[in-house]
Amino acid sequence: MMEKLHTFREDLEKVWGDQWSVTSEIGKLRSVLMHRPGKEIEGITDPSKIYFRDFIDVEKARWEHDQLAQVYRDHGIEVNYVEEMDPGCPNAMYCHDLILGTPEGVIVTRPGIEIRHKEVKYAAQKAAELGVPIVKTVHGKGIFDGACATWVDKETVIVGTGSRCNAEGLKQVSDTFRDMGVKNIITLSIARNQNHLDGFLSIVDTHVAVTYPYITPDIIYEELEKRGFEFVEIPAFDEKINFAANSVALEPGKIVMPKGAPRTVELLNKKGIEVIELDLEEIKKGGGSVHCLTAFLKRDDIPVYEVKED
């Protein structure tokens, strides 16, 4: 008699020791992967060559990173550090690009800029050490940064192509998503002067998303509106470049984001969103913020959204 064949997800906790699963941006956050800035950000002589906006105060950047990690700990979130890192990898603090949490473990990425390629090995090693299943490693000619994807629910994911995700990378991750039961892969082209979705989109509550309307494609509004979403639109360019969309939800309706976007915070508060603001001025000089710093390993599931067609 043949034994009943379980799905990989059904076996996750029994076999892998934890329910390593990410199916949204807002389910209660349980575990993250981060890299505290190390020697790799010391002695920088030309920020533009490493995709930084300006020179960074190294000690303050570390302090800022520690403040974010402490917020996570204060909310019961396990913070796991990628401790080993190549000293030639100054962008390594932005862990979200290195691995992408999925319903069945993580996808190991292949970043769109060559200076970041070595970072991935250390993130993958740490994930394996923790016992997180590695369900895919982007390979061949594929290019894909973790922040090019946004989970809506376990059946729906948004993926943006552009300078950090090419057609082959899209194909590889899409095939993996479909193997996990994803029914809706919403694809779009990210504007040429943007890198990632989290530059203009964040989901912050069960039916609330933050967008920067001038570059957010219509398909995002259309698909999220079908699922009952309302939008907080970032009202000014200066707040957009201060990373107003680059937040992390600790749970539905409670987020942590960088200081520098007071009008956006006011609009979020009017929607009932609780906001924790952090000073991340040095971190932002490297071209990233809260969401970029944080790779999700484990979130609680949320219900699948009912889709209402016109």
XYZ file of N, CA and C in Angstrom, residues 71 97 120 122 232 310:
18
model
N 13.522 47.425 17.840
C 12.067 47.502 17.648
C 11.509 46.117 17.353
N 17.059 42.109 -0.472
C 17.336 41.760 -1.865
C 17.970 40.395 -2.025
N 25.024 37.154 -1.577
C 23.991 36.123 -1.544
C 24.484 34.855 -0.864
N 26.467 34.405 1.624
C 26.452 34.481 3.081
C 25.026 34.455 3.637
N -3.174 55.066 0.525
C -2.555 56.281 1.047
C -1.512 56.679 0.012
N -15.382 43.565 -11.889
C -16.388 44.558 -12.339
C -17.496 43.879 -13.131
